[in-house]
Coordinates of C-alpha atoms in Angstrom, one line a residue:
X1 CA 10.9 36.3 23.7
X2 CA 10.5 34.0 21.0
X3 CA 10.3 36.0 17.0
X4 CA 6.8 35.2 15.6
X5 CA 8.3 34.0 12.1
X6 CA 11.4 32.1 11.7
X7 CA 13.0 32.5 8.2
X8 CA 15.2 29.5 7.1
X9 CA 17.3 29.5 4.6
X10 CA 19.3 25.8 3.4
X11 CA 22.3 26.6 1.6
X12 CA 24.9 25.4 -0.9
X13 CA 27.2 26.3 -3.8
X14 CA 24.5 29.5 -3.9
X15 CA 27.5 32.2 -3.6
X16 CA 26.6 33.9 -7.2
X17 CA 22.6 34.4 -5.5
X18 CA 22.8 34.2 -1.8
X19 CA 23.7 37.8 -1.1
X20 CA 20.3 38.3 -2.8
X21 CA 18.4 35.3 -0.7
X22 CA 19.5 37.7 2.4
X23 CA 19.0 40.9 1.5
X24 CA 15.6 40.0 0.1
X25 CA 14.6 39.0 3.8
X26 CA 16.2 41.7 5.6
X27 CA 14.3 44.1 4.0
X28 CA 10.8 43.0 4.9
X29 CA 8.4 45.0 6.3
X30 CA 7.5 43.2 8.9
X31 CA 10.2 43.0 11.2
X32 CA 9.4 40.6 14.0
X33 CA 12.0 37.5 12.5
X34 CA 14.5 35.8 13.1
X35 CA 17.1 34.1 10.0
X36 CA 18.7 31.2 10.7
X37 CA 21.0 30.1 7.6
X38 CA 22.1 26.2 7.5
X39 CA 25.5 25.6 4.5
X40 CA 26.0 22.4 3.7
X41 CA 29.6 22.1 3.7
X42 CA 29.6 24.4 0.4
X43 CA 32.3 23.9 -1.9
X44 CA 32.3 27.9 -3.0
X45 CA 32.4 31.1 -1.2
X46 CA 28.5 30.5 0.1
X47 CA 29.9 30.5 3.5
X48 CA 32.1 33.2 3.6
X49 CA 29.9 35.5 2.3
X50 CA 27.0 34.8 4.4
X51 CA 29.7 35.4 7.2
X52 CA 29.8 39.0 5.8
X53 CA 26.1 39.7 7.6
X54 CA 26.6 41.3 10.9
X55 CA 22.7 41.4 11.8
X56 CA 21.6 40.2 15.0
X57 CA 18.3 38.4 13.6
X58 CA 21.0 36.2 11.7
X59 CA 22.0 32.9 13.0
X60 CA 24.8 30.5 10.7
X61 CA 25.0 26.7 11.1
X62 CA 27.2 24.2 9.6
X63 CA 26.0 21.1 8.3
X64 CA 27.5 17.9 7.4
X65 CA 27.8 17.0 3.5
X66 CA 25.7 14.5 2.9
X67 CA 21.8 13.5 3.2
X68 CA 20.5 15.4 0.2
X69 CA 18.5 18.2 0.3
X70 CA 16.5 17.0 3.4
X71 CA 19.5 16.8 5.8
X72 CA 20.2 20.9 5.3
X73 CA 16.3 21.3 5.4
X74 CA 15.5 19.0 8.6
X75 CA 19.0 20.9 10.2
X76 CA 18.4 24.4 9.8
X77 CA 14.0 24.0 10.3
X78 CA 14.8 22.3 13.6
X79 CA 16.4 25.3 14.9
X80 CA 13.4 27.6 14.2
X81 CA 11.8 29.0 17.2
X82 CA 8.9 31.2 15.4
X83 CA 5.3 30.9 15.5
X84 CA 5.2 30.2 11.4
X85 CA 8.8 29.0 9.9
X86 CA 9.3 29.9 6.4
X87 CA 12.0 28.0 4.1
X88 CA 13.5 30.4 1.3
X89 CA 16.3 28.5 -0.8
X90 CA 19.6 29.9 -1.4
X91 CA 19.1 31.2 -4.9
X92 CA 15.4 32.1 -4.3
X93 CA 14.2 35.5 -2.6
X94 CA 10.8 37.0 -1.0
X95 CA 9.1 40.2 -1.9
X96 CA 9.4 43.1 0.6
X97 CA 5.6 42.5 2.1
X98 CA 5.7 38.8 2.0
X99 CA 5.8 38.3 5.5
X100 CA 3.9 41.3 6.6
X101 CA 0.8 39.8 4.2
X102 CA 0.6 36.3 5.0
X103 CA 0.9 37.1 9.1
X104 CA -1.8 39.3 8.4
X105 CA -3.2 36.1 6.8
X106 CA -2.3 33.8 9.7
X107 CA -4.0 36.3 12.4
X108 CA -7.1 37.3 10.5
X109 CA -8.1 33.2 9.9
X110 CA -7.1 31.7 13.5
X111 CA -7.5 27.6 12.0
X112 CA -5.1 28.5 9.0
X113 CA -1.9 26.5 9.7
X114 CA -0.5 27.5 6.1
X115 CA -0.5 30.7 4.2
X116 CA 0.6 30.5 0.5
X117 CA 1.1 32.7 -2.5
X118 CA 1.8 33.0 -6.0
X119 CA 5.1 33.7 -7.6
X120 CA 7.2 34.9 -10.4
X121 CA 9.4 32.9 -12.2
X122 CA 12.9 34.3 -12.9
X123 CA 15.5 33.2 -15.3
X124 CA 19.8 33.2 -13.7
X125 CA 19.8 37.0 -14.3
X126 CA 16.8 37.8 -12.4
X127 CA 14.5 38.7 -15.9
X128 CA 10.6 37.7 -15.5
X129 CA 9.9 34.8 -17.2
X130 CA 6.3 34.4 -15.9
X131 CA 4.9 37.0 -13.7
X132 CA 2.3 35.5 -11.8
X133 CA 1.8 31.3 -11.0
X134 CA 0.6 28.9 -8.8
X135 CA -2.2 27.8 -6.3
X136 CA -4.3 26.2 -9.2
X137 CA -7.3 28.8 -8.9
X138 CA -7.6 28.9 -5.0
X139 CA -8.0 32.0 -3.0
X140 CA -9.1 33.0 0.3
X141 CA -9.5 30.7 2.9
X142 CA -9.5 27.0 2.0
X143 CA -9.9 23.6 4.0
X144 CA -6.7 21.8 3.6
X145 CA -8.3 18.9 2.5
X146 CA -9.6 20.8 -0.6
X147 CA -6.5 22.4 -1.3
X148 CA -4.5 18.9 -0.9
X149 CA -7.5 17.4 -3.4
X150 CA -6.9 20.6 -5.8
X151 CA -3.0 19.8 -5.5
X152 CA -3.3 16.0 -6.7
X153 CA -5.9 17.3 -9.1
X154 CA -3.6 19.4 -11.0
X155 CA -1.0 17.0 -10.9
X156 CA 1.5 20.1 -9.6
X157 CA 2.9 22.0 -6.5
X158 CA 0.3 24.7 -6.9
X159 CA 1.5 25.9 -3.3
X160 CA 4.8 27.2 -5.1
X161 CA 8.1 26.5 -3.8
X162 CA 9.0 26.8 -0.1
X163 CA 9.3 30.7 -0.4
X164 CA 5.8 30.9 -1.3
X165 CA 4.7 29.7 1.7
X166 CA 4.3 30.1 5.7
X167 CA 3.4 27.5 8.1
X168 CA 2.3 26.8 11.8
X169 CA 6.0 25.8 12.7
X170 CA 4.4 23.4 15.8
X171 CA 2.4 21.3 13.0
X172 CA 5.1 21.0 10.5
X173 CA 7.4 20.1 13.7
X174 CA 4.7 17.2 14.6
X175 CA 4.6 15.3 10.7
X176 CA 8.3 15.0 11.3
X177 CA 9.7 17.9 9.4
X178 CA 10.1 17.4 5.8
X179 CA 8.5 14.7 4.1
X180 CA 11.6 13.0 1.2
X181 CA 9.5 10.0 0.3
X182 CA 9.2 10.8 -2.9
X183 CA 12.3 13.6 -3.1
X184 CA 10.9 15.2 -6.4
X185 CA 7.8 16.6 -4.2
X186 CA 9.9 17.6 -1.0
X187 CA 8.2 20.6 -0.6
X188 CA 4.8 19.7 -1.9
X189 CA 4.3 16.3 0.0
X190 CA 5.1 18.6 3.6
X191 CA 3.1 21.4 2.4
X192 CA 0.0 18.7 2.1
X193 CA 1.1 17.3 5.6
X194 CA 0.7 20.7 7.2
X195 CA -2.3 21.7 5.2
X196 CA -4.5 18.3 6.5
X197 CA -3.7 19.6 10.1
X198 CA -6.4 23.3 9.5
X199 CA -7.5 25.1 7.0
X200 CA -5.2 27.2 4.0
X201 CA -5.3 30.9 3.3
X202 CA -4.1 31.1 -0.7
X203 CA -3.3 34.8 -1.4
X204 CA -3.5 35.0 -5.3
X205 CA -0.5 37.6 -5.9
X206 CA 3.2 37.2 -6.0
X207 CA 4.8 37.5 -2.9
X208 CA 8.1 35.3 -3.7
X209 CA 10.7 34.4 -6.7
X210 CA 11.7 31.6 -7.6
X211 CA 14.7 31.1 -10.1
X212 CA 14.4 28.5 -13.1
X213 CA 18.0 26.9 -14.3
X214 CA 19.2 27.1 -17.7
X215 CA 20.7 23.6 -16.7
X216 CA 19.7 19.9 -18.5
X217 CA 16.1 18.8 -17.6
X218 CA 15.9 15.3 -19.2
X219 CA 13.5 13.5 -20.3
X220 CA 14.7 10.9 -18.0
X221 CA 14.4 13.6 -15.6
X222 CA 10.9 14.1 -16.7
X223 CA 9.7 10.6 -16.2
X224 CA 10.9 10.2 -12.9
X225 CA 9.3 13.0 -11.4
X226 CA 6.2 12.1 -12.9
X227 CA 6.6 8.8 -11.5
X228 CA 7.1 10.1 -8.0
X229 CA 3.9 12.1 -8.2
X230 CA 2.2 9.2 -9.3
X231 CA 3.4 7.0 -6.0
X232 CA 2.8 10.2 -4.0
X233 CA -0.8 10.2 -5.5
X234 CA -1.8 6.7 -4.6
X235 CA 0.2 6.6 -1.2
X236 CA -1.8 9.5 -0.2
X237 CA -5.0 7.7 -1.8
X238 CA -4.2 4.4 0.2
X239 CA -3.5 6.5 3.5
X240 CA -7.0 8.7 3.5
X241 CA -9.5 7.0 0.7
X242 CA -11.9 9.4 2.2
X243 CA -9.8 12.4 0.7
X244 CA -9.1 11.2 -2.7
X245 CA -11.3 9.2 -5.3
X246 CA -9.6 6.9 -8.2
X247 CA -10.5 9.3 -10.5
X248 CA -8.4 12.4 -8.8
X249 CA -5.8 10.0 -8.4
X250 CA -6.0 9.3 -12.4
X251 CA -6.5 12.7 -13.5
X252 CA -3.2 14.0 -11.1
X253 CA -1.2 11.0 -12.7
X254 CA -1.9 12.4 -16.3
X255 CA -1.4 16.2 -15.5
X256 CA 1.3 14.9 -13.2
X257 CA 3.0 13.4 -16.6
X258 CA 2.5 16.4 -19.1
X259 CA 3.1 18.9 -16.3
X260 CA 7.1 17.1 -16.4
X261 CA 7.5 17.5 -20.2
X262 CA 6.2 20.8 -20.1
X263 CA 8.7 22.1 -17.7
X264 CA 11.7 20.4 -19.8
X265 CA 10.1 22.2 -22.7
X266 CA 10.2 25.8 -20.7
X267 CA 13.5 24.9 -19.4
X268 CA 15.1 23.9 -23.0
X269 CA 13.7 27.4 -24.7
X270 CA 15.1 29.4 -21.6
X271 CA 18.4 27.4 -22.5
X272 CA 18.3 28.9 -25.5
X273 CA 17.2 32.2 -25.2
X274 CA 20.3 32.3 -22.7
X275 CA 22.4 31.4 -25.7
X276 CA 21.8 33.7 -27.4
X277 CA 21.9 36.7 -24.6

């Protein structure tokens, strides 16, 4: 028999955090899973030591270099053969009841076909740097069409990165897997693809990490993800008009563009408060 989750992880060049990734999904209370880990012809030991795992729920794949993040994410979400597929990157890791809550989720609102959480933001050295974020003030049991309208609203992923989320793995199978149009909004363009298909279940408490980089976030940077959610906004607009007005496009456009420079400005202070640790 099929697992009811499938847990999918897309690696590469994550050997200082994907021991982490792993053992952060092993240990979940719910136990009904399979893991099925997809490197991307890493050029580090990401490989090796995900070869280290001798766990029958784990399955390894190899994938070509190549194709950007959606290649490794297409590859290793394909293979899933869950009920709900949930994507957890290699440097990102789930809290102990994540999966055990938003099943519970997924079986207590039958038209849900995505469950999301909050989650913590961590600096490289796993330290809190914001406890608690995401899903723009939703909770409970949403129509996806009023979560995908609250998403353009705030001009931000307030589903959370892909650990923060489950999803029928059947609908996110029928849009095509995931949605690179606009590459910036990977995750949060499929996540809206799913959620149009049912209704959302937002569970306002951390259930997931997600690692910030002490790296370069540019203001170049800045402006082009701004600009992608701005031609995600109107393509959406253009595709339903019955889902978005001018206005929500214009206000998401706006928050789209100081939500960019606010995350080089978070980024650039973490920079330096790693200096100086």
């Amino acid at each position: 028999m099929s697992p009811r989750v499938s847990v999918v992880v897309p690696a590469y060049n994550n050997a200082e955090y994907i021991a982490e990734t792993i053992e952060s999904i092993l240990r979940q209370t719910f136990t009904d899973f399979e893991l099925i880990i997809a490197d991307h012809s890493s050029t580090d030991e990401t490989l090796s030591i995900i070869e280290e795992y001798d766990d029958p729920r784990i399955r390894v794949l190899s994938t070509e270099a190549g194709g950007g993040a959606k290649r490794n994410w297409d590859r290793v979400t394909a293979e899933a053969t869950g009920e709900f597929v949930k994507l957890v990157c290699g440097d990102d890791t789930i809290f102990p009841t994540s999966l055990e809550a938003q099943v519970t989720a997924f079986d207590s609102h039958p038209s849900a076909v995505l469950v999301a959480s909050q989650r913590t933001l961590v600096d490289a050295n796993g330290k809190t740097v914001i406890a608690a974020r995401g899903l723009g003030g939703l909770s409970g049991l949403v129509s996806g069409r009023e979560a995908a309208r609250t998403a353009v609203r705030a001009g931000a992923n307030i589903f959370g990165e892909p650990g923060c989320v489950l999803m029928k793995q059947n609908v996110l199978q029928d849009i095509g897997l995931w949605d690179n149009d606009h590459p910036y909004l990977i995750d949060q363009a499929t996540f809206i693809g799913v959620a149009l298909h049912g209704d959302v279940v937002a569970i306002p408490e951390p259930l997931a990490s997600f690692r910030i980089s002490a790296g370069q976030w540019s203001v170049e940077l800045a402006t082009q993800q701004a600009r992608q959610a701005a031609d995600f906004h109107r393509s959406l607009g253009a595709q339903m008009p019955d889902l978005l007005s001018k206005n929500d496009i214009r206000i998401g456009n706006a928050k789209a563009l100081a939500t960019s420079f606010m995350r080089r400005a978070v980024y650039l202070l973490l920079r330096h408060r790693m200096s100086k640790s």
